[in-house]
Tab-separated table of C-alpha atoms and ligand atoms in Angstrom:
chain	number	residue	atom	x	y	z
J	1	MET	CA	2.318	37.616	-19.978
J	2	ASP	CA	0.288	36.536	-16.912
J	3	ALA	CA	2.569	33.539	-16.208
J	4	ASP	CA	5.218	31.416	-17.871
J	5	VAL	CA	2.808	28.485	-17.977
J	6	VAL	CA	-0.938	28.062	-17.556
J	7	VAL	CA	-1.965	24.604	-16.339
J	8	ILE	CA	-5.564	23.690	-17.170
J	9	GLY	CA	-6.971	21.219	-14.635
J	10	ALA	CA	-6.006	20.610	-10.993
J	11	GLY	CA	-6.194	16.830	-11.036
J	12	LEU	CA	-3.070	14.830	-10.186
J	13	ALA	CA	-1.484	15.414	-13.608
J	14	GLY	CA	-2.027	19.184	-13.524
J	15	LEU	CA	-0.831	19.514	-9.925
J	16	GLN	CA	2.325	17.500	-10.560
J	17	ALA	CA	3.015	19.560	-13.700
J	18	ALA	CA	2.606	22.774	-11.687
J	19	ARG	CA	4.850	21.543	-8.873
J	20	ARG	CA	7.610	20.532	-11.270
J	21	LEU	CA	7.385	23.804	-13.254
J	22	GLU	CA	7.650	25.849	-10.058
J	23	LYS	CA	10.557	23.725	-8.840
J	24	ASN	CA	12.283	24.560	-12.098
J	25	GLY	CA	11.836	28.280	-11.413
J	26	LEU	CA	8.908	29.018	-13.745
J	27	THR	CA	5.770	30.961	-12.825
J	28	VAL	CA	2.542	28.983	-13.048
J	29	THR	CA	-1.185	29.696	-12.958
J	30	VAL	CA	-3.462	26.666	-12.426
J	31	LEU	CA	-7.052	26.972	-13.655
J	32	GLU	CA	-9.558	24.409	-12.361
J	33	GLY	CA	-13.119	24.197	-13.642
J	34	SER	CA	-14.682	22.613	-10.547
J	35	ASP	CA	-14.971	23.785	-6.935
J	36	ALA	CA	-11.921	21.926	-5.537
J	37	VAL	CA	-8.645	20.334	-6.574
J	38	GLY	CA	-8.354	16.586	-7.215
J	39	GLY	CA	-10.288	15.791	-10.387
J	40	ARG	CA	-11.188	12.116	-10.108
J	41	VAL	CA	-9.674	12.026	-6.597
J	42	ARG	CA	-12.253	13.768	-4.433
J	43	THR	CA	-13.761	12.995	-1.019
J	44	ASP	CA	-17.185	14.000	0.310
J	45	GLN	CA	-18.003	14.289	4.008
J	46	ILE	CA	-21.524	13.059	4.710
J	47	ASP	CA	-22.900	12.588	8.243
J	48	GLY	CA	-19.398	12.067	9.638
J	49	PHE	CA	-18.394	9.542	6.950
J	50	LEU	CA	-15.577	10.158	4.461
J	51	LEU	CA	-16.752	8.968	1.053
J	52	ASP	CA	-14.283	9.036	-1.796
J	53	ARG	CA	-15.975	9.857	-5.086
J	54	GLY	CA	-15.535	6.320	-6.246
J	55	PHE	CA	-13.604	3.821	-4.115
J	56	GLN	CA	-9.929	3.947	-4.960
J	57	VAL	CA	-6.642	3.330	-3.226
J	58	LEU	CA	-3.206	4.899	-3.149
J	59	ASN	CA	-0.363	2.501	-3.797
J	60	PRO	CA	2.898	3.758	-2.260
J	61	ALA	CA	4.835	1.412	-4.552
J	62	TYR	CA	3.886	3.382	-7.649
J	63	PRO	CA	7.207	4.879	-8.808
J	64	ALA	CA	5.693	8.374	-9.108
J	65	VAL	CA	4.209	8.183	-5.614
J	66	ARG	CA	7.437	6.848	-4.135
J	67	ASP	CA	9.476	9.616	-5.790
J	68	TRP	CA	7.260	12.712	-5.486
J	69	ILE	CA	4.634	12.229	-2.776
J	70	ASP	CA	5.240	12.524	0.963
J	71	VAL	CA	3.136	9.468	1.794
J	72	LYS	CA	3.964	9.771	5.506
J	73	ALA	CA	2.194	13.149	5.613
J	74	LEU	CA	-0.993	11.465	4.323
J	75	ASP	CA	-1.077	8.976	7.221
J	76	LEU	CA	-1.974	6.031	5.018
J	77	HIS	CA	-4.084	3.164	6.405
J	78	SER	CA	-3.043	0.064	4.487
J	79	PHE	CA	-5.225	-2.730	3.149
J	80	GLY	CA	-4.094	-6.298	3.501
J	81	VAL	CA	-2.301	-7.388	0.336
J	82	GLY	CA	-4.571	-10.112	-0.950
J	83	VAL	CA	-8.253	-10.916	-1.140
J	84	ILE	CA	-10.895	-12.785	0.783
J	85	VAL	CA	-12.893	-15.011	-1.523
J	86	ARG	CA	-16.346	-16.330	-0.673
J	87	ASP	CA	-18.031	-18.921	-2.851
J	88	GLY	CA	-21.390	-18.688	-1.113
J	89	VAL	CA	-20.498	-21.424	1.404
J	90	LYS	CA	-16.809	-21.227	2.266
J	91	THR	CA	-14.439	-18.324	2.817
J	92	SER	CA	-10.787	-18.420	1.711
J	93	THR	CA	-8.045	-15.856	2.165
J	94	LEU	CA	-5.399	-15.494	-0.523
J	95	ALA	CA	-2.655	-13.268	0.821
J	96	HIS	CA	0.768	-12.052	-0.251
J	97	PRO	CA	3.111	-14.670	1.283
J	98	LEU	CA	5.816	-12.205	2.332
J	99	ARG	CA	3.499	-9.571	3.782
J	100	HIS	CA	1.194	-12.035	5.545
J	101	PRO	CA	3.352	-15.093	6.328
J	102	ARG	CA	0.836	-16.267	8.943
J	103	LEU	CA	-1.731	-16.717	6.178
J	104	LEU	CA	0.650	-18.687	3.962
J	105	SER	CA	-0.659	-22.142	4.793
J	106	ALA	CA	-4.289	-21.011	4.437
J	107	THR	CA	-3.418	-19.475	1.083
J	108	LEU	CA	-1.690	-22.641	-0.128
J	109	ARG	CA	-4.572	-24.843	1.068
J	110	SER	CA	-7.099	-22.787	-0.864
J	111	GLU	CA	-8.840	-24.499	-3.774
J	112	TYR	CA	-7.962	-21.471	-5.922
J	113	VAL	CA	-4.240	-22.152	-5.713
J	114	THR	CA	-2.830	-24.971	-7.817
J	115	ALA	CA	0.885	-25.387	-8.412
J	116	SER	CA	0.542	-25.444	-12.200
J	117	GLU	CA	-1.489	-22.233	-12.396
J	118	VAL	CA	0.727	-20.393	-9.902
J	119	PHE	CA	3.749	-21.467	-11.926
J	120	ALA	CA	2.134	-20.260	-15.180
J	121	LEU	CA	1.203	-16.927	-13.575
J	122	ALA	CA	4.702	-16.466	-12.159
J	123	LYS	CA	6.185	-17.130	-15.600
J	124	TRP	CA	3.789	-14.595	-17.162
J	125	LEU	CA	4.415	-11.881	-14.564
J	126	GLY	CA	7.941	-12.767	-13.424
J	127	PRO	CA	9.986	-10.628	-15.848
J	128	THR	CA	7.913	-7.533	-14.917
J	129	LEU	CA	8.395	-8.272	-11.214
J	130	LEU	CA	12.130	-8.283	-11.784
J	131	ARG	CA	12.230	-5.216	-14.066
J	132	GLU	CA	9.417	-2.749	-14.667
J	133	THR	CA	10.737	-2.167	-18.183
J	134	ALA	CA	9.935	-5.778	-19.138
J	135	ALA	CA	6.330	-4.589	-19.565
J	136	SER	CA	6.636	-0.826	-19.967
J	137	ARG	CA	9.270	-1.005	-22.713
J	138	SER	CA	8.129	-4.281	-24.302
J	139	THR	CA	7.489	-4.185	-28.032
J	140	SER	CA	5.020	-7.063	-27.818
J	141	ASP	CA	1.653	-6.815	-26.118
J	142	ALA	CA	-1.717	-8.548	-26.365
J	143	ALA	CA	-5.197	-8.334	-24.903
J	144	LEU	CA	-5.236	-9.544	-21.294
J	145	ALA	CA	-7.537	-12.541	-21.856
J	146	ALA	CA	-5.595	-13.811	-24.867
J	147	SER	CA	-2.287	-13.281	-23.093
J	148	LEU	CA	-3.360	-15.242	-19.985
J	149	ASP	CA	-4.819	-18.022	-22.171
J	150	LYS	CA	-1.550	-18.303	-24.050
J	151	ALA	CA	0.419	-18.386	-20.806
J	152	GLY	CA	-1.744	-21.235	-19.492
J	153	VAL	CA	-3.282	-19.191	-16.663
J	154	THR	CA	-6.667	-20.799	-17.159
J	155	GLY	CA	-7.681	-22.318	-13.815
J	156	PRO	CA	-9.771	-21.054	-10.897
J	157	LEU	CA	-7.163	-18.500	-9.824
J	158	ARG	CA	-7.842	-16.782	-13.151
J	159	THR	CA	-11.556	-17.378	-13.680
J	160	ASP	CA	-12.659	-16.803	-10.107
J	161	VAL	CA	-10.118	-14.466	-8.592
J	162	LEU	CA	-7.961	-12.578	-11.109
J	163	ASN	CA	-10.720	-11.815	-13.610
J	164	THR	CA	-12.989	-10.444	-10.887
J	165	PHE	CA	-10.306	-8.453	-9.117
J	166	LEU	CA	-8.985	-6.955	-12.349
J	167	SER	CA	-12.453	-6.007	-13.611
J	168	GLY	CA	-12.746	-3.775	-10.547
J	169	VAL	CA	-9.258	-2.325	-11.002
J	170	LEU	CA	-9.610	-1.670	-14.742
J	171	ALA	CA	-13.342	-0.813	-14.815
J	172	ASP	CA	-13.466	-3.320	-17.646
J	173	ALA	CA	-14.494	-6.973	-17.697
J	174	SER	CA	-13.971	-7.542	-21.424
J	175	GLY	CA	-10.427	-8.913	-21.123
J	176	LYS	CA	-9.386	-6.510	-23.899
J	177	THR	CA	-7.095	-4.327	-21.782
J	178	SER	CA	-3.369	-4.314	-22.527
J	179	ALA	CA	-1.660	-7.252	-20.780
J	180	ASN	CA	1.417	-5.070	-20.259
J	181	LEU	CA	-0.635	-2.483	-18.365
J	182	VAL	CA	-2.012	-5.240	-16.107
J	183	LYS	CA	1.498	-6.559	-15.454
J	184	LEU	CA	2.567	-3.086	-14.317
J	185	LEU	CA	-0.442	-2.767	-12.004
J	186	LEU	CA	0.143	-6.234	-10.527
J	187	ARG	CA	3.799	-5.327	-9.999
J	188	ALA	CA	2.692	-2.342	-7.905
J	189	PHE	CA	0.363	-4.634	-5.877
J	190	ALA	CA	3.220	-7.101	-5.347
J	191	PHE	CA	5.562	-4.420	-3.990
J	192	GLY	CA	3.195	-2.107	-2.137
J	193	ALA	CA	0.360	-2.176	0.345
J	194	PRO	CA	-2.316	0.167	-1.071
J	195	GLY	CA	-4.132	2.285	1.440
J	196	LEU	CA	-6.364	5.223	2.241
J	197	PRO	CA	-5.148	8.559	3.619
J	198	ASN	CA	-6.533	9.307	7.073
J	199	ASN	CA	-8.476	12.320	5.717
J	200	GLY	CA	-9.707	10.630	2.538
J	201	MET	CA	-8.198	10.304	-0.931
J	202	GLN	CA	-8.615	14.025	-1.602
J	203	ALA	CA	-5.859	14.636	0.942
J	204	LEU	CA	-3.434	13.580	-1.816
J	205	PRO	CA	-4.228	16.395	-4.298
J	206	GLU	CA	-4.721	18.873	-1.433
J	207	HIS	CA	-1.272	18.040	-0.125
J	208	MET	CA	0.175	18.612	-3.605
J	209	ALA	CA	-1.719	21.895	-4.098
J	210	ALA	CA	-0.545	23.200	-0.719
J	211	GLU	CA	3.038	23.150	-2.007
J	212	LEU	CA	2.264	25.588	-4.835
J	213	SER	CA	3.053	29.252	-4.332
J	214	HIS	CA	-0.364	30.255	-5.723
J	215	THR	CA	-3.477	28.251	-4.982
J	216	PRO	CA	-5.243	26.963	-8.094
J	217	ARG	CA	-8.038	29.263	-9.307
J	218	LEU	CA	-11.177	27.204	-8.739
J	219	GLU	CA	-14.348	27.474	-10.829
J	220	HIS	CA	-12.260	28.790	-13.729
J	221	ARG	CA	-13.397	26.558	-16.569
J	222	VAL	CA	-11.290	27.012	-19.691
J	223	THR	CA	-13.281	27.289	-22.892
J	224	ASP	CA	-10.490	27.769	-25.434
J	225	VAL	CA	-6.712	27.480	-25.764
J	226	ARG	CA	-5.150	29.204	-28.740
J	227	ASP	CA	-1.577	29.324	-30.064
J	228	LEU	CA	-0.218	32.821	-30.670
J	229	ALA	CA	3.068	33.767	-32.281
J	230	ASP	CA	4.764	34.222	-28.897
J	231	GLY	CA	2.710	31.999	-26.575
J	232	VAL	CA	-0.871	31.025	-25.812
J	233	SER	CA	-4.164	32.715	-25.078
J	234	VAL	CA	-6.402	30.851	-22.618
J	235	GLU	CA	-10.084	31.801	-22.422
J	236	THR	CA	-12.189	31.247	-19.312
J	237	GLU	CA	-15.709	32.351	-18.496
J	238	ALA	CA	-14.088	34.996	-16.233
J	239	GLY	CA	-11.738	36.436	-18.896
J	240	SER	CA	-8.580	35.545	-20.781
J	241	LEU	CA	-4.953	34.943	-19.805
J	242	ARG	CA	-1.696	34.997	-21.737
J	243	ALA	CA	1.221	32.685	-21.066
J	244	ARG	CA	4.322	31.411	-22.822
J	245	MET	CA	3.030	27.842	-22.797
J	246	ALA	CA	0.039	25.814	-21.594
J	247	VAL	CA	-0.482	22.307	-20.216
J	248	VAL	CA	-3.951	20.898	-20.893
J	249	ALA	CA	-4.324	18.556	-17.886
J	250	ALA	CA	-8.105	18.270	-18.132
J	251	ASP	CA	-9.786	14.864	-17.941
J	252	PRO	CA	-9.461	12.785	-21.142
J	253	VAL	CA	-12.799	13.833	-22.664
J	254	SER	CA	-12.497	17.572	-21.844
J	255	ALA	CA	-8.870	17.597	-22.991
J	256	ALA	CA	-9.902	16.092	-26.331
J	257	GLU	CA	-12.504	18.858	-26.747
J	258	LEU	CA	-9.992	21.590	-25.939
J	259	ILE	CA	-7.324	20.363	-28.337
J	260	GLY	CA	-9.754	19.154	-31.004
J	261	SER	CA	-8.813	15.471	-30.999
J	262	PRO	CA	-11.058	12.376	-30.751
J	263	ALA	CA	-12.122	11.528	-27.190
J	264	PRO	CA	-10.847	8.197	-25.859
J	265	THR	CA	-13.263	5.452	-24.822
J	266	MET	CA	-13.883	5.687	-21.080
J	267	ASN	CA	-14.877	2.858	-18.717
J	268	GLY	CA	-17.047	3.441	-15.664
J	269	LEU	CA	-17.540	2.175	-12.115
J	270	ALA	CA	-20.173	2.763	-9.473
J	271	THR	CA	-19.354	2.712	-5.759
J	272	TRP	CA	-22.119	1.981	-3.265
J	273	TRP	CA	-21.428	3.268	0.253
J	274	PHE	CA	-23.321	1.633	3.117
J	275	ALA	CA	-23.404	2.515	6.818
J	276	ALA	CA	-23.641	-0.495	9.136
J	277	GLU	CA	-24.231	-0.655	12.879
J	278	GLU	CA	-21.987	-3.718	13.162
J	279	PRO	CA	-19.014	-4.526	10.911
J	280	PRO	CA	-19.696	-7.714	8.927
J	281	LEU	CA	-15.982	-8.499	9.214
J	282	GLN	CA	-12.887	-6.949	10.817
J	283	GLU	CA	-10.467	-8.014	8.084
J	284	LYS	CA	-8.586	-5.424	6.037
J	285	PHE	CA	-8.846	-7.309	2.754
J	286	LEU	CA	-10.919	-6.698	-0.342
J	287	GLN	CA	-13.679	-9.300	-0.577
J	288	LEU	CA	-14.618	-11.113	-3.807
J	289	ASP	CA	-17.644	-13.257	-4.611
J	290	THR	CA	-17.003	-16.455	-6.551
J	291	SER	CA	-20.374	-18.105	-6.184
J	292	SER	CA	-21.265	-18.213	-9.884
J	293	PRO	CA	-21.081	-21.808	-11.194
J	294	ALA	CA	-19.321	-20.369	-14.272
J	295	GLY	CA	-16.648	-18.777	-12.046
J	296	GLY	CA	-16.504	-15.310	-10.567
J	297	PRO	CA	-19.311	-13.281	-9.047
J	298	ALA	CA	-22.929	-14.369	-9.268
J	299	GLY	CA	-24.185	-10.772	-9.260
J	300	PRO	CA	-23.000	-7.279	-10.176
J	301	VAL	CA	-20.702	-6.634	-7.180
J	302	LEU	CA	-17.054	-6.980	-8.249
J	303	HIS	CA	-15.644	-6.374	-4.812
J	304	ALA	CA	-16.590	-5.087	-1.400
J	305	ALA	CA	-14.587	-3.924	1.610
J	306	VAL	CA	-15.192	-2.883	5.193
J	307	ILE	CA	-13.530	0.493	4.752
J	308	SER	CA	-13.731	1.480	8.418
J	309	ALA	CA	-11.808	-1.684	9.369
J	310	VAL	CA	-8.944	-0.378	7.228
J	311	ALA	CA	-9.309	3.365	7.939
J	312	PRO	CA	-11.412	4.003	11.077
J	313	SER	CA	-11.386	7.751	10.258
J	314	TYR	CA	-13.794	7.037	7.367
J	315	ALA	CA	-16.713	6.422	9.780
J	316	PRO	CA	-17.977	8.276	12.854
J	317	ALA	CA	-17.566	6.598	16.255
J	318	GLY	CA	-19.778	3.557	16.629
J	319	LYS	CA	-20.565	3.257	12.883
J	320	HIS	CA	-18.990	1.214	10.114
J	321	LEU	CA	-18.550	1.899	6.414
J	322	VAL	CA	-18.797	-0.749	3.686
J	323	GLU	CA	-18.167	-0.181	-0.012
J	324	ALA	CA	-19.365	-2.252	-2.942
J	325	THR	CA	-18.167	-1.671	-6.498
J	326	THR	CA	-20.080	-2.471	-9.698
J	327	LEU	CA	-19.429	-1.811	-13.376
J	328	LEU	CA	-21.242	0.957	-15.206
J	329	GLY	CA	-22.404	0.567	-18.796
J	330	SER	CA	-21.310	-3.055	-18.930
J	331	GLY	CA	-23.987	-4.035	-21.417
J	332	LYS	CA	-25.841	-6.030	-18.738
J	333	GLY	CA	-27.407	-2.814	-17.466
J	334	ASP	CA	-26.351	-0.983	-14.354
J	335	ALA	CA	-26.789	-2.716	-11.012
J	336	ALA	CA	-29.945	-2.340	-8.944
J	337	GLU	CA	-29.731	-1.749	-5.189
J	338	ALA	CA	-31.598	-4.979	-4.439
J	339	ASP	CA	-28.993	-6.976	-6.383
J	340	VAL	CA	-26.116	-5.213	-4.646
J	341	ARG	CA	-27.656	-5.960	-1.236
J	342	ARG	CA	-28.224	-9.607	-2.210
J	343	ASP	CA	-24.551	-9.903	-3.225
J	344	LEU	CA	-23.356	-8.281	-0.002
J	345	ALA	CA	-25.526	-10.552	2.132
J	346	ARG	CA	-24.044	-13.593	0.387
J	347	MET	CA	-20.472	-12.267	0.459
J	348	TYR	CA	-20.529	-11.425	4.164
J	349	ASP	CA	-23.008	-14.104	5.194
J	350	ALA	CA	-24.843	-11.317	7.019
J	351	ASP	CA	-28.229	-9.643	7.203
J	352	VAL	CA	-27.610	-6.353	5.385
J	353	SER	CA	-31.239	-5.207	5.255
J	354	GLY	CA	-30.579	-2.633	7.992
J	355	TRP	CA	-27.575	-1.105	6.254
J	356	GLU	CA	-28.212	2.444	5.117
J	357	LEU	CA	-27.171	3.366	1.572
J	358	ILE	CA	-25.468	6.699	2.276
J	359	ALA	CA	-24.354	7.476	-1.268
J	360	ARG	CA	-23.798	5.939	-4.651
J	361	HIS	CA	-21.062	7.442	-6.791
J	362	ASP	CA	-21.465	6.755	-10.493
J	363	VAL	CA	-18.292	7.668	-12.375
J	364	PRO	CA	-18.883	6.835	-16.049
J	365	HIS	CA	-15.455	8.292	-16.913
J	366	THR	CA	-13.430	6.374	-14.347
J	367	LEU	CA	-10.549	5.346	-16.593
J	368	PRO	CA	-9.607	5.582	-20.263
J	369	ALA	CA	-9.670	2.195	-22.014
J	370	GLN	CA	-6.127	0.994	-22.674
J	371	PRO	CA	-6.133	-1.760	-25.277
J	372	PRO	CA	-2.826	-3.184	-26.526
J	373	PRO	CA	-0.269	-2.085	-27.457
J	374	LEU	CA	0.467	-0.153	-24.275
J	375	ILE	CA	1.948	3.216	-25.173
J	376	ASP	CA	2.722	4.742	-21.810
J	377	ARG	CA	4.618	7.726	-23.179
J	378	ARG	CA	2.177	9.184	-25.657
J	379	GLU	CA	3.145	12.357	-27.499
J	380	GLN	CA	2.270	15.307	-25.276
J	381	ARG	CA	3.177	18.309	-27.420
J	382	VAL	CA	0.143	19.076	-29.556
J	383	SER	CA	1.222	22.464	-30.945
J	384	GLU	CA	4.016	25.019	-30.679
J	385	HIS	CA	2.992	26.169	-27.200
J	386	VAL	CA	0.527	23.535	-25.927
J	387	PHE	CA	1.209	20.207	-24.168
J	388	VAL	CA	-1.350	17.668	-22.919
J	389	ALA	CA	-1.024	15.652	-19.697
J	390	GLY	CA	-3.198	13.109	-17.904
J	391	ASP	CA	-3.632	9.395	-17.316
J	392	HIS	CA	-4.745	9.033	-20.975
J	393	ARG	CA	-1.183	9.974	-22.036
J	394	ASP	CA	0.486	7.371	-19.810
J	395	THR	CA	-0.911	4.402	-17.873
J	396	ALA	CA	-4.545	4.721	-16.752
J	397	SER	CA	-3.766	5.180	-13.053
J	398	ILE	CA	-2.631	7.579	-10.360
J	399	ASN	CA	0.932	6.712	-11.354
J	400	GLY	CA	0.212	7.495	-14.998
J	401	ALA	CA	-1.421	10.843	-14.210
J	402	LEU	CA	1.494	11.966	-12.018
J	403	THR	CA	4.108	10.731	-14.485
J	404	SER	CA	2.541	12.427	-17.477
J	405	GLY	CA	2.190	15.749	-15.617
J	406	ASP	CA	5.818	15.589	-14.608
J	407	ARG	CA	6.949	14.653	-18.113
J	408	ALA	CA	5.073	17.560	-19.740
J	409	ALA	CA	6.543	19.974	-17.179
J	410	ARG	CA	10.079	18.752	-17.749
J	411	ALA	CA	9.711	19.131	-21.517
J	412	ILE	CA	8.293	22.652	-21.154
J	413	SER	CA	11.011	23.614	-18.672
J	414	GLY	CA	13.612	22.437	-21.156
J	415	ILE	CA	12.118	24.704	-23.807
J	416	LEU	CA	11.417	27.806	-21.722
J	417	LEU	CA	14.594	27.823	-19.677
J	418	THR	CA	16.670	27.993	-22.848
J	419	GLN	CA	14.590	30.911	-24.252
J	420	SER	CA	14.658	34.518	-23.089
J	421	PRO	CA	11.378	35.397	-21.274
J	422	GLY	CA	8.618	36.902	-23.469
O	1	FAD	C1	-13.806	5.424	-9.131
O	1	FAD	C2	-12.370	5.501	-9.464
O	1	FAD	C3	-11.481	4.541	-8.988
O	1	FAD	C4	-10.133	4.619	-9.306
O	1	FAD	N1	-9.272	3.721	-8.733
O	1	FAD	C5	-7.955	3.901	-8.898
O	1	FAD	C6	-7.027	3.124	-8.163
O	1	FAD	O1	-7.393	2.370	-7.253
O	1	FAD	N2	-5.698	3.261	-8.436
O	1	FAD	C7	-5.240	4.139	-9.394
O	1	FAD	O2	-4.046	4.207	-9.622
O	1	FAD	N3	-6.101	4.919	-10.082
O	1	FAD	C8	-7.440	4.838	-9.844
O	1	FAD	N4	-8.309	5.654	-10.490
O	1	FAD	C9	-7.798	6.529	-11.548
O	1	FAD	C10	-7.140	7.814	-11.059
O	1	FAD	O3	-7.944	8.458	-10.092
O	1	FAD	C11	-6.958	8.712	-12.290
O	1	FAD	O4	-6.165	8.017	-13.235
O	1	FAD	C12	-6.285	10.040	-11.983
O	1	FAD	O5	-6.825	10.685	-10.868
O	1	FAD	C13	-6.402	10.938	-13.219
O	1	FAD	O6	-5.832	12.202	-12.955
O	1	FAD	P1	-5.753	13.296	-14.110
O	1	FAD	O7	-5.089	14.475	-13.531
O	1	FAD	O8	-5.145	12.676	-15.332
O	1	FAD	O9	-7.258	13.628	-14.524
O	1	FAD	P2	-8.490	14.164	-13.668
O	1	FAD	O10	-8.434	13.631	-12.296
O	1	FAD	O11	-9.691	13.856	-14.477
O	1	FAD	O12	-8.270	15.735	-13.567
O	1	FAD	C14	-8.641	16.634	-14.581
O	1	FAD	C15	-9.025	17.967	-13.960
O	1	FAD	O13	-9.269	18.909	-15.002
O	1	FAD	C16	-10.417	19.672	-14.678
O	1	FAD	N5	-10.973	20.192	-15.938
O	1	FAD	C17	-11.584	19.508	-16.933
O	1	FAD	N6	-11.923	20.338	-17.940
O	1	FAD	C18	-11.504	21.567	-17.562
O	1	FAD	C19	-11.562	22.838	-18.195
O	1	FAD	N7	-12.097	23.014	-19.401
O	1	FAD	N8	-11.055	23.913	-17.524
O	1	FAD	C20	-10.480	23.785	-16.285
O	1	FAD	N9	-10.407	22.590	-15.657
O	1	FAD	C21	-10.894	21.491	-16.296
O	1	FAD	C22	-11.320	18.670	-13.971
O	1	FAD	O14	-12.300	19.334	-13.202
O	1	FAD	C23	-10.315	17.896	-13.144
O	1	FAD	O15	-10.105	18.520	-11.886
O	1	FAD	C24	-9.664	5.630	-10.180
O	1	FAD	C25	-10.547	6.594	-10.668
O	1	FAD	C26	-11.877	6.564	-10.279
O	1	FAD	C27	-12.788	7.664	-10.748
């Protein structure tokens, strides 16, 4: 045998599986098809800018992050917990009352906040705020839009703010996502201040990989995983390996190919990265556009943020970095640069014609769709010696990827540590 366990994929799920297996005293080989660890959490360096491959944030309140990641070592720069909303004329800030008490009166004065809708939202979310299991272990679930309708969350806070914000978080504007999943994500936003590591999001998987006794083998794409009587055979373009067990921690579509199961539906986002000579704003909040008369954004941009105001390390001295996020494959057609610039000009009330588009990251497979009912502990053992891990087996998030990797590793450890080695 080459190792006790072969882990296929060095995304967050695969890296957490490998860490846990090693902690439990097992030998592990990690095979990664691409040229670096991280999977969907990668960072490019272009002209002194740090550009994550798709804007995303790390929430230290995720249980898996709190328990297994040394967030201090990542030197996280936190966003403000809330959003700035611009309707084309006026700007309002809606901020977490406990984290930003100085913004409380501005938040309460905002036209988006009415007592009846806040009360309805609190009733809808309250049990999950008190106990995570109220959503994660609930036997009843519904599509987000239907669930909010039923709860009476139907005013401007929903139509202008929540719908827009959540479309960017879920990569889905259909309202068909599991309401329980959304409650869990909102719980994490209520308890944590998401942020960006000083060296970019890829610092997270790199930090995890650095703890392994053997660095993942990069550019080792696995083409086949086969059960044998006493373990598994794993084929790569560079040759084959034998192990007692395997964890397929590839992305949802590649994992489905390797284990011969149907691929899940994936939702996509595009991130537009602009360099600006002057920051349009110094605030650390995500910015939403609510200038459509029907509620929500008038154009394709779901949210924008002055990234260098949050994490100055993301831009070289004297420059500023702005992100804008749009949906991919939304049915309306993908956004055009002119529309994105028009939205940004309206959202920041600024002339953005001089901003340079440094990169556009299209990630059609951003997140697996998670319609109700939420099953956040999907079966991971797919054959005698093969387990699957990844965000598609838990919640579609960093937390879900880490949790599912850990869960697969614990199950495998339980099996292998009670057997004599092969
Ligand atoms: C644009 C964007 C924004 C996001 N925003 C957030 C956010 O704000 N908050 C949040 O919680 N989550 C967010 N996410 C989701 C989060 O990044 C993912 O849920 C998580 O990273 C998934 O990790 P994973 O290990 O399950 O899969 P992946 O990251 O997809 O890792 C799979 C790995 O397997 C490798 N692989 C695939 N096939 C093979 C093969 N045959 N052989 C060897 N290796 C293989 C891949 O190269 C990859 O490295 C976002 C994702 C994107 C793309």
